[in-house]
CSV table of C-alpha atoms and ligand atoms in Angstrom, one decimal:
chain,number,residue,atom,x,y,z
A,1,UNK,CA,0.8,-14.3,-11.0
A,2,UNK,CA,1.5,-12.8,-7.2
A,3,UNK,CA,-1.4,-12.0,-5.1
A,4,UNK,CA,-1.0,-10.4,-2.0
A,5,UNK,CA,-4.4,-10.7,-0.1
A,6,UNK,CA,-5.1,-7.3,2.7
A,7,UNK,CA,-7.2,-6.8,5.2
A,8,UNK,CA,-9.0,-3.1,3.6
A,9,UNK,CA,-9.2,-0.5,1.2
A,10,UNK,CA,-6.4,1.3,3.2
A,11,UNK,CA,-3.4,-1.7,3.5
A,12,UNK,CA,-4.5,-2.5,-0.4
A,13,UNK,CA,-3.7,1.8,-1.3
A,14,UNK,CA,-0.7,1.5,1.0
A,15,UNK,CA,0.6,-1.1,-0.9
A,16,UNK,CA,0.4,-0.4,-3.9
A,17,UNK,CA,2.1,3.7,-3.5
A,18,UNK,CA,4.3,1.4,-1.8
A,19,UNK,CA,4.8,-0.4,-4.9
A,20,UNK,CA,4.8,3.4,-7.3
A,21,UNK,CA,7.4,4.7,-5.5
A,22,UNK,CA,9.4,1.9,-5.2
A,23,UNK,CA,9.2,2.2,-9.6
A,24,UNK,CA,9.3,6.4,-9.1
A,25,UNK,CA,12.6,5.4,-6.7
A,26,UNK,CA,14.7,3.6,-9.1
A,27,UNK,CA,14.1,4.9,-12.0
A,28,UNK,CA,13.5,8.7,-11.9
A,29,UNK,CA,12.4,9.0,-15.4
A,30,UNK,CA,9.4,5.8,-15.2
A,31,UNK,CA,6.3,5.6,-17.6
A,32,UNK,CA,3.3,4.8,-15.9
A,33,UNK,CA,0.0,3.7,-17.1
A,34,UNK,CA,-2.5,5.2,-14.5
A,35,UNK,CA,-5.9,4.6,-13.4
A,36,UNK,CA,-9.3,6.5,-12.6
A,37,UNK,CA,-11.8,5.3,-10.5
A,38,UNK,CA,-12.4,5.0,-6.3
A,39,UNK,CA,-10.3,2.0,-6.9
A,40,UNK,CA,-7.4,3.5,-7.3
A,41,UNK,CA,-7.9,7.5,-4.5
A,42,UNK,CA,-6.7,6.5,-1.7
A,43,UNK,CA,-3.4,4.9,-3.7
A,44,UNK,CA,-3.1,8.8,-4.8
A,45,UNK,CA,-3.5,10.1,-1.4
A,46,UNK,CA,-1.0,7.7,0.0
A,47,UNK,CA,1.2,8.3,-3.0
A,48,UNK,CA,1.1,12.0,-1.9
A,49,UNK,CA,1.7,11.7,1.5
A,50,UNK,CA,4.6,9.6,0.3
A,51,UNK,CA,5.7,13.0,-1.7
A,52,UNK,CA,5.1,15.9,1.1
A,53,UNK,CA,7.6,14.2,3.1
A,54,UNK,CA,10.2,14.0,-0.5
A,55,UNK,CA,10.5,10.7,-0.3
A,56,UNK,CA,10.1,10.4,-4.5
A,57,UNK,CA,10.2,13.0,-6.9
A,58,UNK,CA,8.3,13.1,-10.4
A,59,UNK,CA,9.7,16.0,-12.3
A,60,UNK,CA,10.7,12.9,-15.0
A,61,UNK,CA,8.3,10.6,-14.9
A,62,UNK,CA,6.0,10.5,-16.8
A,63,UNK,CA,2.6,8.8,-17.0
A,64,UNK,CA,-0.1,7.8,-19.4
A,65,UNK,CA,-4.4,7.4,-18.3
A,66,UNK,CA,-6.5,4.7,-19.0
A,67,UNK,CA,-9.0,6.3,-21.1
A,68,UNK,CA,-10.9,9.0,-20.7
A,69,UNK,CA,-14.6,9.6,-21.7
A,70,UNK,CA,-16.1,10.1,-25.7
A,71,UNK,CA,-17.0,13.2,-25.7
A,72,UNK,CA,-16.4,15.0,-23.0
A,73,UNK,CA,-13.8,18.1,-22.9
A,74,UNK,CA,-10.4,17.4,-20.2
A,75,UNK,CA,-12.8,20.6,-18.7
A,76,UNK,CA,-16.0,18.5,-17.4
A,77,UNK,CA,-15.4,17.8,-14.1
A,78,UNK,CA,-16.2,14.7,-14.3
A,79,UNK,CA,-13.6,13.4,-17.3
A,80,UNK,CA,-10.8,11.9,-15.9
A,81,UNK,CA,-8.5,14.3,-17.2
A,82,UNK,CA,-9.9,17.1,-14.0
A,83,UNK,CA,-9.6,12.9,-11.9
A,84,UNK,CA,-6.7,12.9,-12.2
A,85,UNK,CA,-5.5,16.5,-11.6
A,86,UNK,CA,-8.1,17.0,-8.4
A,87,UNK,CA,-6.4,13.4,-7.7
A,88,UNK,CA,-2.9,13.2,-8.2
A,89,UNK,CA,-1.4,15.5,-10.1
A,90,UNK,CA,-2.3,18.9,-8.9
A,91,UNK,CA,-0.5,17.6,-5.7
A,92,UNK,CA,3.0,16.2,-6.9
A,93,UNK,CA,5.8,17.8,-8.4
A,94,UNK,CA,5.0,16.7,-12.4
A,95,UNK,CA,5.0,18.0,-15.6
A,96,UNK,CA,0.9,18.3,-17.1
A,97,UNK,CA,2.8,18.4,-20.4
A,98,UNK,CA,4.1,14.0,-19.3
A,99,UNK,CA,1.6,13.7,-18.6
A,100,UNK,CA,-1.2,11.9,-21.2
A,101,UNK,CA,-4.7,11.6,-21.5
A,102,UNK,CA,-7.2,10.3,-24.7
A,103,UNK,CA,-8.4,13.4,-26.5
A,104,UNK,CA,-12.3,12.5,-25.6
A,105,UNK,CA,-13.3,15.6,-27.6
A,106,UNK,CA,-10.6,14.3,-30.5
A,107,UNK,CA,-13.4,15.2,-33.8
A,108,UNK,CA,-11.7,12.1,-35.3
A,109,UNK,CA,-11.1,9.2,-32.9
A,110,UNK,CA,-9.6,6.6,-35.1
A,111,UNK,CA,-6.4,8.9,-35.8
A,112,UNK,CA,-6.6,9.5,-32.1
A,113,UNK,CA,-6.4,6.4,-30.7
A,114,UNK,CA,-3.6,4.5,-33.0
A,115,UNK,CA,-2.1,8.3,-32.2
A,116,UNK,CA,-1.9,7.3,-28.5
A,117,UNK,CA,-0.8,4.3,-29.3
A,118,UNK,CA,2.7,6.2,-30.9
A,119,UNK,CA,3.2,8.2,-28.2
A,120,UNK,CA,3.1,5.2,-25.3
A,121,UNK,CA,5.2,3.1,-27.5
A,122,UNK,CA,7.7,6.0,-28.5
A,123,UNK,CA,8.0,6.5,-25.2
A,124,UNK,CA,9.6,2.8,-24.9
A,125,UNK,CA,6.1,1.2,-23.3
A,126,UNK,CA,5.0,1.5,-19.5
A,127,UNK,CA,7.1,0.7,-16.6
A,128,UNK,CA,4.6,0.3,-14.7
A,129,UNK,CA,0.8,-0.1,-15.1
A,130,UNK,CA,-1.5,0.6,-13.0
A,131,UNK,CA,-5.4,-0.7,-12.8
A,132,UNK,CA,-8.6,-1.4,-11.3
A,133,UNK,CA,-11.4,-3.5,-12.7
A,134,UNK,CA,-14.5,-3.8,-13.6
A,135,UNK,CA,-17.0,-5.9,-12.2
A,136,UNK,CA,-17.5,-7.8,-15.4
A,137,UNK,CA,-13.4,-8.0,-15.7
A,138,UNK,CA,-12.8,-5.4,-18.1
A,139,UNK,CA,-9.7,-3.4,-16.7
A,140,UNK,CA,-9.5,-0.2,-19.0
A,141,UNK,CA,-13.1,0.1,-21.1
A,142,UNK,CA,-12.0,-2.7,-22.1
A,143,UNK,CA,-15.5,-4.7,-22.2
A,144,UNK,CA,-16.9,-8.3,-21.8
A,145,UNK,CA,-15.9,-8.9,-26.0
A,146,UNK,CA,-15.7,-12.4,-28.5
A,147,UNK,CA,-12.1,-11.6,-28.6
A,148,UNK,CA,-10.1,-8.9,-27.0
A,149,UNK,CA,-9.3,-5.7,-28.7
A,150,UNK,CA,-5.4,-5.1,-29.4
A,151,UNK,CA,-4.2,-1.2,-30.2
A,152,UNK,CA,-6.5,2.3,-28.4
A,153,UNK,CA,-9.8,2.3,-29.5
A,154,UNK,CA,-13.3,3.2,-28.8
A,155,UNK,CA,-16.0,1.7,-26.8
A,156,UNK,CA,-18.7,1.2,-26.8
A,157,UNK,CA,-19.8,0.6,-22.2
A,158,UNK,CA,-22.0,-1.8,-21.2
A,159,UNK,CA,-24.9,-0.9,-19.3
A,160,UNK,CA,-23.8,-2.0,-16.1
A,161,UNK,CA,-20.2,0.3,-16.5
A,162,UNK,CA,-22.7,3.0,-17.2
A,163,UNK,CA,-24.6,1.7,-14.1
A,164,UNK,CA,-21.1,1.5,-12.4
A,165,UNK,CA,-19.7,5.1,-13.3
A,166,UNK,CA,-23.3,6.9,-12.4
A,167,UNK,CA,-22.3,7.1,-9.0
A,168,UNK,CA,-19.8,10.2,-9.9
A,169,UNK,CA,-22.8,11.8,-12.4
A,170,UNK,CA,-25.7,13.8,-11.2
A,171,UNK,CA,-27.8,11.5,-13.3
A,172,UNK,CA,-27.5,8.6,-15.0
A,173,UNK,CA,-28.6,10.0,-18.1
A,174,UNK,CA,-25.0,11.9,-18.0
A,175,UNK,CA,-23.2,8.8,-17.6
A,176,UNK,CA,-21.0,9.2,-21.6
A,177,UNK,CA,-21.7,5.7,-23.4
A,178,UNK,CA,-18.7,5.4,-24.6
A,179,UNK,CA,-14.9,6.2,-24.1
A,180,UNK,CA,-11.4,5.5,-26.0
A,181,UNK,CA,-10.2,2.7,-23.8
A,182,UNK,CA,-6.3,1.9,-24.7
A,183,UNK,CA,-6.3,-2.1,-26.1
A,184,UNK,CA,-4.7,-5.3,-24.3
A,185,UNK,CA,-1.2,-4.7,-26.0
A,186,UNK,CA,0.2,-1.7,-24.4
A,187,UNK,CA,-1.3,-3.4,-21.1
A,188,UNK,CA,0.7,-6.2,-21.5
A,189,UNK,CA,3.5,-4.8,-22.6
A,190,UNK,CA,4.3,-2.4,-19.0
A,191,UNK,CA,7.6,-3.9,-18.3
A,192,UNK,CA,5.1,-4.7,-14.8
A,193,UNK,CA,0.7,-4.4,-13.7
A,194,UNK,CA,-0.6,-3.9,-10.7
A,195,UNK,CA,-3.5,-4.9,-10.3
A,196,UNK,CA,-6.0,-3.7,-7.5
A,197,UNK,CA,-9.5,-4.4,-6.1
A,198,UNK,CA,-11.5,-3.7,-3.5
A,199,UNK,CA,-15.1,-4.9,-2.0
A,200,UNK,CA,-17.3,-8.2,-3.0
A,201,UNK,CA,-18.1,-6.5,-6.4
A,202,UNK,CA,-15.5,-7.0,-6.9
A,203,UNK,CA,-15.0,-10.9,-5.4
A,204,UNK,CA,-16.8,-12.1,-9.2
A,205,UNK,CA,-14.8,-10.9,-11.7
A,206,UNK,CA,-11.3,-11.5,-9.7
A,207,UNK,CA,-12.5,-15.2,-9.4
A,208,UNK,CA,-13.4,-15.0,-13.3
A,209,UNK,CA,-9.5,-13.7,-13.9
A,210,UNK,CA,-7.0,-15.2,-11.5
A,211,UNK,CA,-9.1,-19.0,-11.7
A,212,UNK,CA,-11.3,-19.4,-14.6
A,213,UNK,CA,-10.3,-20.0,-18.5
A,214,UNK,CA,-8.5,-17.0,-20.6
A,215,UNK,CA,-11.0,-15.4,-22.1
A,216,UNK,CA,-12.1,-12.7,-23.8
A,217,UNK,CA,-15.2,-12.4,-21.9
A,218,UNK,CA,-13.2,-12.3,-19.1
A,219,UNK,CA,-11.8,-9.3,-19.9
A,220,UNK,CA,-8.6,-8.8,-17.1
A,221,UNK,CA,-7.5,-12.7,-17.2
A,222,UNK,CA,-5.4,-12.0,-20.2
A,223,UNK,CA,-3.6,-11.1,-17.6
A,224,UNK,CA,-2.7,-14.0,-16.6
A,225,UNK,CA,0.3,-14.3,-19.8
A,226,UNK,CA,1.3,-12.0,-18.2
A,227,UNK,CA,5.3,-12.4,-17.1
A,228,UNK,CA,4.7,-9.3,-14.1
A,229,UNK,CA,1.8,-8.8,-12.6
A,230,UNK,CA,0.4,-8.6,-8.6
A,231,UNK,CA,-3.3,-8.5,-7.7
A,232,UNK,CA,-3.5,-6.4,-4.2
A,233,UNK,CA,-6.8,-7.8,-3.2
A,234,UNK,CA,-9.4,-7.2,-0.4
A,235,UNK,CA,-10.6,-9.4,2.4
A,236,UNK,CA,-13.3,-8.9,0.3
A,237,UNK,CA,-12.0,-8.9,-3.8
A,238,UNK,CA,-10.1,-11.6,-2.6
A,239,UNK,CA,-13.7,-13.9,-0.6
A,240,UNK,CA,-14.3,-16.5,-3.7
A,241,UNK,CA,-10.7,-17.1,-4.7
A,242,UNK,CA,-10.0,-21.3,-3.5
A,243,UNK,CA,-6.7,-19.9,-1.4
B,1,F6R,C1,-10.9,3.9,-15.2
B,1,F6R,C2,-10.2,2.2,-15.8
B,1,F6R,C3,-12.7,1.0,-15.0
B,1,F6R,C4,-11.7,1.8,-13.8
B,1,F6R,C5,-12.8,-0.3,-13.0
B,1,F6R,C6,-13.6,0.1,-11.8
B,1,F6R,O1,-9.8,4.4,-15.4
B,1,F6R,O2,-9.4,2.0,-15.8
B,1,F6R,O3,-11.0,-0.4,-15.7
B,1,F6R,O4,-10.5,0.9,-12.8
B,1,F6R,O5,-13.7,0.5,-13.6
B,1,F6R,O6,-14.3,1.3,-11.0
B,1,F6R,P1,-14.2,1.5,-9.8
B,1,F6R,O7,-12.1,1.2,-9.4
B,1,F6R,O8,-14.4,2.7,-9.7
B,1,F6R,O9,-14.5,1.0,-9.3
C-alpha cells in the first residue's frame, strides 16, 4: 500500500492526473475505471490540461464508470453519464462508443449488472482504477454491509449517501435511492488502483480503511489486499492517520 500525502485538493488532483497521464502514454489502449462526485473533478480538469498540451491521446482508450443512479436516464443532467460527458469526455478525443456507464434505466437491472461485468472482463479488466471514497468508506456505491458484494449489483443507497449527494440536486427528495454499482471483483481485479480523498469529512473513513481491520462494514478496507493501490490524500483527509 502506497500513501501519498499532499497539501490540498489542487495538489491531490495534479498528482492523480500525472498518474493517469502516464498510464495513457505508456499503454495507448488502456482501460480506465472512472469515478464521479466532487473528488475527481479537479483531476479531470488537469487531465484535460495535459491533453490540450498534446501530451496524451485518448483515441484508443476505453473507460468504465463505477456506478450510475438507478432509474435516471443518461439524458438526465444528474446522471453520471452526463457528469462524465461534461467533466471529461466532451473535452478530450475519446470515442464515446468506448466509454461505458451502467444503464440506470435498464428494464432488467440484474441482466444489466451481468452485462456490465462481462463487458469489463472482455476488455481484459481495468488497467487503472480511480476511486473516491464516501464518508462511510464506500467505494463505487459498495455501501457498508455484512458482506462484500462481488459483482455489479443494484444497491439501496444508505441515508448518509443520499444526504451527502443531495448537494447536487434541487431537493433531497430528488436524490435517487438506488444505484447500479460495480462490485469488488472488478475493482480488485484492476491492475492499479488510486484512491483520492480530500477534506476532514473523509478523515475517519481513511483511517478505518488503512489502519482498521478488513471488514465489509468499511468497504474500502478490502483495498488492503490489493497488490498495487495508492492513496492520494490531502492534509485534512490524512489528519487522523497514525503516521
Ligand atoms: C462515485 C463514486 C463514489 C464517490 C464517493 C465520494 O462514482 O464512486 O464512491 O467517489 O461517494 O464522493 P465525493 O467525491 O462527491 O465526496
